[in-house]
PDB file of C-alpha atoms in Angstrom:
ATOM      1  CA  UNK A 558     -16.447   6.741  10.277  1.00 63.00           C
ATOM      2  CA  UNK A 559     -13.621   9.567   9.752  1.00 83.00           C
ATOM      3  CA  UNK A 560     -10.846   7.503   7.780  1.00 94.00           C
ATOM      4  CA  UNK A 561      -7.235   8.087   7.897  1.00 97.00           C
ATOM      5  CA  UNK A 562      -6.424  11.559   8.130  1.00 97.00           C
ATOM      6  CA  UNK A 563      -2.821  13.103   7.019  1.00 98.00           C
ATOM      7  CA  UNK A 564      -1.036  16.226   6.221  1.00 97.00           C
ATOM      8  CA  UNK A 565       0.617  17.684   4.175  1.00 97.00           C
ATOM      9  CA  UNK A 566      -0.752  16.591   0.749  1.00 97.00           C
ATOM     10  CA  UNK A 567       2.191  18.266  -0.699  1.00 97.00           C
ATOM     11  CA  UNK A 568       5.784  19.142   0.209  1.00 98.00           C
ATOM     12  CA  UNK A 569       8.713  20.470  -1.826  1.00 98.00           C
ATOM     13  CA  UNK A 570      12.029  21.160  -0.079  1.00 98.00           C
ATOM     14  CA  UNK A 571      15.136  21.069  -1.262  1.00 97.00           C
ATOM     15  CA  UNK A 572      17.662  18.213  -0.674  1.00 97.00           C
ATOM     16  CA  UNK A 573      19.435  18.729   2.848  1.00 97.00           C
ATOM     17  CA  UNK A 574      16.358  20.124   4.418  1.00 98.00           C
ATOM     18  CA  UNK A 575      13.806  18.186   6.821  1.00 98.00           C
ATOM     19  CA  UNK A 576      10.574  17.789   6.783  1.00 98.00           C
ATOM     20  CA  UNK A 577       7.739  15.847   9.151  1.00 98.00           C
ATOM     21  CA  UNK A 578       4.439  14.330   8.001  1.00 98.00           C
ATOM     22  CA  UNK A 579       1.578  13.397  10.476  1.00 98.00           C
ATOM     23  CA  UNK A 580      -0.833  11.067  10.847  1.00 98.00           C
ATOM     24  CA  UNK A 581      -3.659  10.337  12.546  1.00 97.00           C
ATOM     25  CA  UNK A 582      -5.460   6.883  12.360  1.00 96.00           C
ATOM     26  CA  UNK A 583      -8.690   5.336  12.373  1.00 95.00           C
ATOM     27  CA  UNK A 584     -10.394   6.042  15.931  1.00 94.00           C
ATOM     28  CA  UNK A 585      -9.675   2.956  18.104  1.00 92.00           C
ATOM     29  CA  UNK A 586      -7.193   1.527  15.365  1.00 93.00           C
ATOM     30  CA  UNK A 587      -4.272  -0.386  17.324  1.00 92.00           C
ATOM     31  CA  UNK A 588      -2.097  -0.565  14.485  1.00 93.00           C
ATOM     32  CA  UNK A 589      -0.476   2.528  12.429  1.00 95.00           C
ATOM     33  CA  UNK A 590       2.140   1.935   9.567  1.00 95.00           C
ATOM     34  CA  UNK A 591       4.116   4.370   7.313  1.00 97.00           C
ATOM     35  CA  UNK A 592       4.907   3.235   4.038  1.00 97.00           C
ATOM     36  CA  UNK A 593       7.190   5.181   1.290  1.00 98.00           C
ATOM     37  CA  UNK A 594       5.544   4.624  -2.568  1.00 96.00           C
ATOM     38  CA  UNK A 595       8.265   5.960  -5.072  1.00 94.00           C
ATOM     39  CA  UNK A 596       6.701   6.605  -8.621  1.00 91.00           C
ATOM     40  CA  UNK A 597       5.502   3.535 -10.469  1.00 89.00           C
ATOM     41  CA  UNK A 598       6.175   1.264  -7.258  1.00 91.00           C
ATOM     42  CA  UNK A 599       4.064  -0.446  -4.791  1.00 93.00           C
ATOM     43  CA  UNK A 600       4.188   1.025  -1.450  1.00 95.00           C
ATOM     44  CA  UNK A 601       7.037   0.283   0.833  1.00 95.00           C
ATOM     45  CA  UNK A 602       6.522  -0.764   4.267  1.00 94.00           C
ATOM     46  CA  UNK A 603       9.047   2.035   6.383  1.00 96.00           C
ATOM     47  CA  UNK A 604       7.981   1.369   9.798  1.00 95.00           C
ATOM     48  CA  UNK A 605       5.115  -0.413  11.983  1.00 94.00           C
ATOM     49  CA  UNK A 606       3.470   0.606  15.436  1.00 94.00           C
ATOM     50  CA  UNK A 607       1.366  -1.538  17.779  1.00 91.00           C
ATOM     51  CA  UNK A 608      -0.238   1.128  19.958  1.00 89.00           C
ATOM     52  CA  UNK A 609       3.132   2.942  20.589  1.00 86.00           C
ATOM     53  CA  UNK A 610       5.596   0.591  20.718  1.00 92.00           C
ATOM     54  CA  UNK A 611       7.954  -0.565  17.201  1.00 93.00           C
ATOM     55  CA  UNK A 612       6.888  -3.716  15.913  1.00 90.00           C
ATOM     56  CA  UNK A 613       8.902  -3.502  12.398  1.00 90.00           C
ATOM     57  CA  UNK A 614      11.701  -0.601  11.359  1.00 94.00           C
ATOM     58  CA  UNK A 615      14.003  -3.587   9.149  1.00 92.00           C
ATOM     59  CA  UNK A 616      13.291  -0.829   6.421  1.00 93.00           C
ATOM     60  CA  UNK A 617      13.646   2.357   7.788  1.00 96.00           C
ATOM     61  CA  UNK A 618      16.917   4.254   6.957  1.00 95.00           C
ATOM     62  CA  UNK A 619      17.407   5.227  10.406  1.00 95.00           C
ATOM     63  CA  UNK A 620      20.454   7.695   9.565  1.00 96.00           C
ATOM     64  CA  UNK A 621      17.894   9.984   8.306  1.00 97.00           C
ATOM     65  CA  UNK A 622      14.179   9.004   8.982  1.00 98.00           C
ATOM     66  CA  UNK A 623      12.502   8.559  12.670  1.00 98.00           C
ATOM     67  CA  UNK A 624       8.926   7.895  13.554  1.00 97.00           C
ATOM     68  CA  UNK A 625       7.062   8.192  16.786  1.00 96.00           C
ATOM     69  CA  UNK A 626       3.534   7.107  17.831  1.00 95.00           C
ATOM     70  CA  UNK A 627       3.074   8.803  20.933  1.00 83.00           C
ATOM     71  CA  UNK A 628       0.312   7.691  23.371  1.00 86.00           C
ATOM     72  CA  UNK A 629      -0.733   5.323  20.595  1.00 85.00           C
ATOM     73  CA  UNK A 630      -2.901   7.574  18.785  1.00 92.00           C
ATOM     74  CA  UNK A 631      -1.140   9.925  16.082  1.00 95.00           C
ATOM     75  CA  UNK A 632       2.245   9.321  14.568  1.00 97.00           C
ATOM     76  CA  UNK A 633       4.672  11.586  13.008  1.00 98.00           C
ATOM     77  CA  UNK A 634       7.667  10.605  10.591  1.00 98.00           C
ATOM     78  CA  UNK A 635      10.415  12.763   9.943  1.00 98.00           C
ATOM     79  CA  UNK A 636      13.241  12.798   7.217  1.00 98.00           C
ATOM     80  CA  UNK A 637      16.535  15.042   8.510  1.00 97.00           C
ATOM     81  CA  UNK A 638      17.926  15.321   5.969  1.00 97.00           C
ATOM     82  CA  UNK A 639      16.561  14.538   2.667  1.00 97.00           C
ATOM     83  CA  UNK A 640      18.101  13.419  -0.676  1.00 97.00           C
ATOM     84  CA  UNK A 641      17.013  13.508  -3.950  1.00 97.00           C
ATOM     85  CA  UNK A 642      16.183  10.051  -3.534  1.00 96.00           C
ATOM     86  CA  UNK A 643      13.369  10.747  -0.753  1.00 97.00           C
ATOM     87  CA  UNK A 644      10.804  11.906  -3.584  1.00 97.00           C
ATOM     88  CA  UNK A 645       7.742  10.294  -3.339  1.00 97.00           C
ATOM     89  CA  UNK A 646       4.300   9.830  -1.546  1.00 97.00           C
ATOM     90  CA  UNK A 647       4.204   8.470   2.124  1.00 98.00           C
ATOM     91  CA  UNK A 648       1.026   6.618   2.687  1.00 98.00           C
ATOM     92  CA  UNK A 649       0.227   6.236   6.536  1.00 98.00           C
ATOM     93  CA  UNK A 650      -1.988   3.118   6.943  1.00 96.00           C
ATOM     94  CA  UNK A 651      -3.792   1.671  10.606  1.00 95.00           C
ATOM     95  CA  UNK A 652      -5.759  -1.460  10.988  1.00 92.00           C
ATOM     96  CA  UNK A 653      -7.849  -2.336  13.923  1.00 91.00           C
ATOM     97  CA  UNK A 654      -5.535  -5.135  15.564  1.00 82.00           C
ATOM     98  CA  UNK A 655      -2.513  -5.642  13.725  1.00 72.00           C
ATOM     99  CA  UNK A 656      -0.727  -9.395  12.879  1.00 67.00           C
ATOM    100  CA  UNK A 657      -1.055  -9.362   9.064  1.00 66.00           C
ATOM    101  CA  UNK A 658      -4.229 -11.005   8.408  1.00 75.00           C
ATOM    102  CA  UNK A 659      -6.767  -7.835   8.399  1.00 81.00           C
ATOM    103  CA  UNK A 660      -7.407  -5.084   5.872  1.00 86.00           C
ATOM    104  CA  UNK A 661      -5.063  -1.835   5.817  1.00 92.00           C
ATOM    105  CA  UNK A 662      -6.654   1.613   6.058  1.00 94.00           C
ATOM    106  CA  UNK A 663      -4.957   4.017   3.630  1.00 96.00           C
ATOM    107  CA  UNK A 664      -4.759   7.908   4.210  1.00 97.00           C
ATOM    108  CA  UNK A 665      -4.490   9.684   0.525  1.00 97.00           C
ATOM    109  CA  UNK A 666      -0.594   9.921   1.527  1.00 97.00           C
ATOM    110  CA  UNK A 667       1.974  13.024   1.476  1.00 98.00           C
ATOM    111  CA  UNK A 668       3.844  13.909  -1.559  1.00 97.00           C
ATOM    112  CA  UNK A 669       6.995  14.839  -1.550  1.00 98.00           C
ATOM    113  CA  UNK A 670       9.479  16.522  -3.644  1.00 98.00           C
ATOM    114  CA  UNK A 671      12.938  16.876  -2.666  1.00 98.00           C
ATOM    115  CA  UNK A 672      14.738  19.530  -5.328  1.00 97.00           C
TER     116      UNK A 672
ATOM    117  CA  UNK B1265      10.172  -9.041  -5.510  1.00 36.00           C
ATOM    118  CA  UNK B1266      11.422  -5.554  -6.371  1.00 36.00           C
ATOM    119  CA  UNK B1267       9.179  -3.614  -8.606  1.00 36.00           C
ATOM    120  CA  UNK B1268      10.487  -2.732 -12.474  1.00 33.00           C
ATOM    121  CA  UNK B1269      10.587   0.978 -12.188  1.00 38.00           C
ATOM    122  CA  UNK B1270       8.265   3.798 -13.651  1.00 47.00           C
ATOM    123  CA  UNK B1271       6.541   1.082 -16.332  1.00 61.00           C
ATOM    124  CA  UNK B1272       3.544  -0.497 -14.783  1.00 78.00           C
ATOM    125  CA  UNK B1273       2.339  -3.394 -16.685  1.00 90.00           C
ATOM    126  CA  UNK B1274      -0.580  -1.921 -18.298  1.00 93.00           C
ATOM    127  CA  UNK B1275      -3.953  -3.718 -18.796  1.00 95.00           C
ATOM    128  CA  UNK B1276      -6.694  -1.908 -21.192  1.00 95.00           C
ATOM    129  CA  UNK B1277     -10.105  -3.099 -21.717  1.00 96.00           C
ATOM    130  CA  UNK B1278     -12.817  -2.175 -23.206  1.00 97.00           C
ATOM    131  CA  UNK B1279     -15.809  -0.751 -20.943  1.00 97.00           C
ATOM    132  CA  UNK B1280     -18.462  -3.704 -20.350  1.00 97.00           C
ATOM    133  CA  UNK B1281     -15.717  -6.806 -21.205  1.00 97.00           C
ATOM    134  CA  UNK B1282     -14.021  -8.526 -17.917  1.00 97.00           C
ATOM    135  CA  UNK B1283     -10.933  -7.698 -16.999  1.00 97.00           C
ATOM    136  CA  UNK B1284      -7.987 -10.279 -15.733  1.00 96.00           C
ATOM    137  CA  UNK B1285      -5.585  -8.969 -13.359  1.00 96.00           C
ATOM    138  CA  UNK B1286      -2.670 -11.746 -12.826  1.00 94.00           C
ATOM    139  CA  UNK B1287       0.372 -11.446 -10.123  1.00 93.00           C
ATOM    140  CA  UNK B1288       3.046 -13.362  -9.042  1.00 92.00           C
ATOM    141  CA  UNK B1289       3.988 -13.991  -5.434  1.00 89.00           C
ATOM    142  CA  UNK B1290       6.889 -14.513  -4.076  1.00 82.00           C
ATOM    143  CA  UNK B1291       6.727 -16.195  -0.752  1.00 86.00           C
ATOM    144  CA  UNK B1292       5.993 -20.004  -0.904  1.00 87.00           C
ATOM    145  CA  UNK B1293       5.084 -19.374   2.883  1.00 87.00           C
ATOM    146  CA  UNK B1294       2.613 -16.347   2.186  1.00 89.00           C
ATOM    147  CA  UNK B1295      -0.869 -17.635   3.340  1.00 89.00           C
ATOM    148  CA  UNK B1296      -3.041 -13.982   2.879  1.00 92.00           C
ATOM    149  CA  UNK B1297      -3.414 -12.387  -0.155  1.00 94.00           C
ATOM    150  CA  UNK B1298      -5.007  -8.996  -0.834  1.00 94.00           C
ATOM    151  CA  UNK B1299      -6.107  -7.015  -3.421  1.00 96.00           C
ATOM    152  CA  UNK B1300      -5.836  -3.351  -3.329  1.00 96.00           C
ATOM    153  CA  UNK B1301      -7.213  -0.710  -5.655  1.00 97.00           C
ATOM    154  CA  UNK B1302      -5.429   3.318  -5.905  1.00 96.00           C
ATOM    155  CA  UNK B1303      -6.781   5.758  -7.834  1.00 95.00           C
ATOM    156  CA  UNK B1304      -4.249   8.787  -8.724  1.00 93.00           C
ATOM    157  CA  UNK B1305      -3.623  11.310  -5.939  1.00 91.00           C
ATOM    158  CA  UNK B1306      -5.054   8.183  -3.507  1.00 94.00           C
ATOM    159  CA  UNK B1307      -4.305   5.645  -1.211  1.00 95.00           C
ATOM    160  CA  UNK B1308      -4.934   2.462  -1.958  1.00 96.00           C
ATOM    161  CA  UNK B1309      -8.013   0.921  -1.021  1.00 96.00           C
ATOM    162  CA  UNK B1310      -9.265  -2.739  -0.316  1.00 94.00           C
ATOM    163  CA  UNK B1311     -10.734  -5.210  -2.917  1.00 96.00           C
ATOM    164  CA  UNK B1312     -10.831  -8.337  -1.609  1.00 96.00           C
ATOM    165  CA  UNK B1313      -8.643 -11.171   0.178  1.00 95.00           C
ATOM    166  CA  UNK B1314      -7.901 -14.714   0.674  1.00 95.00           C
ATOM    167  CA  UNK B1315      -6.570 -17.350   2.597  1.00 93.00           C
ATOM    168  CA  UNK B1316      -4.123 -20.096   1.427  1.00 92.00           C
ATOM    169  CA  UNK B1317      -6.894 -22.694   2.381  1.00 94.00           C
ATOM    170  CA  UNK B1318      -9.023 -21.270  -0.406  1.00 96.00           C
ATOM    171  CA  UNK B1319      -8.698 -21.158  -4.195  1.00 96.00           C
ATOM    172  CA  UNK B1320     -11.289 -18.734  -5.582  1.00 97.00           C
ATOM    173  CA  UNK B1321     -13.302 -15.962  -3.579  1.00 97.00           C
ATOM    174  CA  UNK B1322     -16.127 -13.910  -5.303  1.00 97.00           C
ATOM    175  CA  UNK B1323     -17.410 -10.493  -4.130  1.00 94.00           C
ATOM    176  CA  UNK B1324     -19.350  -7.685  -5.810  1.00 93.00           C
ATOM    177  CA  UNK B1325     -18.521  -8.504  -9.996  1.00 96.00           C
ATOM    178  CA  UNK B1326     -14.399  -8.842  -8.365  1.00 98.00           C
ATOM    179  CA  UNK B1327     -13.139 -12.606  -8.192  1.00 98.00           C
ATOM    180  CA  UNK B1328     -10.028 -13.647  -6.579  1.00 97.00           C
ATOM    181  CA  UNK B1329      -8.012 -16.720  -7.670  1.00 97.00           C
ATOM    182  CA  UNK B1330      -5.195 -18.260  -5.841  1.00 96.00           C
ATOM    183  CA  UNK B1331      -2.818 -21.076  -7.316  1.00 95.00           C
ATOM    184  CA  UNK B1332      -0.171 -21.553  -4.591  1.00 93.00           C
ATOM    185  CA  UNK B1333       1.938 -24.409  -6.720  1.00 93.00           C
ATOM    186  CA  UNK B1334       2.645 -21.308  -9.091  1.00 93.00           C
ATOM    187  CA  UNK B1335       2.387 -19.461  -6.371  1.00 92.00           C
ATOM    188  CA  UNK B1336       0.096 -16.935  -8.952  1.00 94.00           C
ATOM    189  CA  UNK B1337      -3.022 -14.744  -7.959  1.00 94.00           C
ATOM    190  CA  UNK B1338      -5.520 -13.502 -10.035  1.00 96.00           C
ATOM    191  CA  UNK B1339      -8.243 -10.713  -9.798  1.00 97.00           C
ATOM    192  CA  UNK B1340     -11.070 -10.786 -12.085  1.00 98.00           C
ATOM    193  CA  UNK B1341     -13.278  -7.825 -13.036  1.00 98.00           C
ATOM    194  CA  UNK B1342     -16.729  -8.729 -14.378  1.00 97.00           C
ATOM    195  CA  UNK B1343     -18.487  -5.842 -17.152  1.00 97.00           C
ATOM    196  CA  UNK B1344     -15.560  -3.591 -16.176  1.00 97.00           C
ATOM    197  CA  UNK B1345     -16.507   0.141 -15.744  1.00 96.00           C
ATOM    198  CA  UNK B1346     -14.553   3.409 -16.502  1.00 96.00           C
ATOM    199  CA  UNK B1347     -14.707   3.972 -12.706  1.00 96.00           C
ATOM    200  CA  UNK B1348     -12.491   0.723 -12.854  1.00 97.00           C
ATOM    201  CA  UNK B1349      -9.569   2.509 -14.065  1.00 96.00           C
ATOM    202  CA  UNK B1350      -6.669   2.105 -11.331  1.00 96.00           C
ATOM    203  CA  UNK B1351      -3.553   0.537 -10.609  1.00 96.00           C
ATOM    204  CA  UNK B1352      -4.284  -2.601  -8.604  1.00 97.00           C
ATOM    205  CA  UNK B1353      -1.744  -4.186  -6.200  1.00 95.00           C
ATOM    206  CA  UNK B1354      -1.908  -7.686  -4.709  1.00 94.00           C
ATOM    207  CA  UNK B1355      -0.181  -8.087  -1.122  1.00 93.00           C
ATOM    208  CA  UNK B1356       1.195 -11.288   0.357  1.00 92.00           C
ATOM    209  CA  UNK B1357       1.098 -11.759   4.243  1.00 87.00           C
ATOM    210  CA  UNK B1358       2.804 -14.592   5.543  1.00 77.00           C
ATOM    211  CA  UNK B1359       1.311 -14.604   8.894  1.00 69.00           C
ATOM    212  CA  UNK B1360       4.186 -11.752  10.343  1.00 69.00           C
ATOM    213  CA  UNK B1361       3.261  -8.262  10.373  1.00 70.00           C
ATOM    214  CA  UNK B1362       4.496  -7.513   7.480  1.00 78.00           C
ATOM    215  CA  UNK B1363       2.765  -7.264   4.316  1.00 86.00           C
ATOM    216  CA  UNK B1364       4.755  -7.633   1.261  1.00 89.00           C
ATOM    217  CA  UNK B1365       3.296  -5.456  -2.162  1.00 92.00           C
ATOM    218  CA  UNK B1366       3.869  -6.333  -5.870  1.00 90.00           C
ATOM    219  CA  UNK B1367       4.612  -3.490  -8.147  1.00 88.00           C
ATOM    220  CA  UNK B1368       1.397  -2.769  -9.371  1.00 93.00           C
ATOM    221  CA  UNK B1369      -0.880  -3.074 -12.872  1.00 95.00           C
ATOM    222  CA  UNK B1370      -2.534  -0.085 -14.249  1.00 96.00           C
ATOM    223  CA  UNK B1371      -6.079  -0.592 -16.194  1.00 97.00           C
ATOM    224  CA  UNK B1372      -7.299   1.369 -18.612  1.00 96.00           C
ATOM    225  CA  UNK B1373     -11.038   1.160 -18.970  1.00 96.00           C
ATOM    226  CA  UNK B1374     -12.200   2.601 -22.744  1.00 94.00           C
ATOM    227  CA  UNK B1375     -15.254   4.042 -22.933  1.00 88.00           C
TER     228      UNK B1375
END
């Protein structure tokens, strides 16, 4: 079974700029969730999708980061425009039904650099 | 809780000796735990879980334990190998869709 797939590995823009990541999910996986993991931290939970529809974005700095799922299968997140502050990996995650109580699928995650 | 910055609490064992992972949780209402293991330049990947209606779980040489009147969780590493070497997370649920991670430990495994 192909796991989480995402690209870039690596990014470096400078601050100001945008960028987009992608994501593409377990086959058949109803959940997809993009979470931001600064340096030393535990991942951060950005934004949650139940087949395409928003089911958490409480932490998602919605001045400069959006997210779609579109027909439920592959997700992109964008940041327009970054800060210094936006350094660090973005894991993208799915899980077969979603509701908390099942394991998370992790992609290896983007890494980002904002100069 | 908010993580501490770039200073993981660091665990380092010697190769073949058990290793104790501990973390604190922060929801009294949590009632799913999991363990997660990343390797550098990785996602993190699944250990092991548990319910609130259980106090230990064992799986291959990993052992979970679960105190919810500390509301503390454990993961124990039996004969610890240098392929061990990770920073673990544990991850509280409580039942919502969101799931809540700690900072993080880093073990060292010494050959």
């Amino acid at each position: 079974e192909a796991g989480v797939a995402q690209s870039p590995r690596y990014k470096i823009i400078e601050k100001r700029q945008s960028v987009a990541f992608w994501c593409n999910p377990i086959s058949g996986h109803a959940t997809l969730y993009w979470y931001q993991q600064i340096l030393g931290q535990g991942p951060k939970l950005l934004i949650q999708f139940q087949n395409n529809g928003v089911v958490d974005d409480s932490q998602l700095p919605k001045d400069r980061f959006s997210a779609e799922r579109l027909k439920g299968v592959d997700s992109t997140l964008k940041i327009q425009p970054a800060k210094l502050e936006d350094s660090a990996v973005y894991l993208c995650a799915s899980s077969p039904i979603g509701g908390g109580r099942e394991t998370q699928y992790f992609g290896p995650g983007t890494r980002l650099l904002v100069l | 809780g908010e993580s501490v910055g770039l200073h993981l609490p660091t665990l380092s064992v010697q190769e073949g000796d058990n290793s104790i992972i501990n973390c604190a949780y922060s929801n009294s209402a949590s009632d799913y735990f999991i363990w997660y293991k990343q390797e550098s330049g990785k996602g993190p990947q699944f250990i092991i879980d548990i319910r609130s209606n259980m106090d230990k779980r064992q799986g291959q040489r990993v052992t979970v334990l679960l105190n919810k009147t500390v509301k503390h969780l454990s993961l124990q590493i039996a004969a610890t190998q240098p392929g061990d070497s990770a920073v673990y997370f544990c991850a509280e649920n409580t039942g919502g869709f969101k799931t809540i991670f700690g900072a993080g430990t880093r073990l060292f495994v010494k050959a």
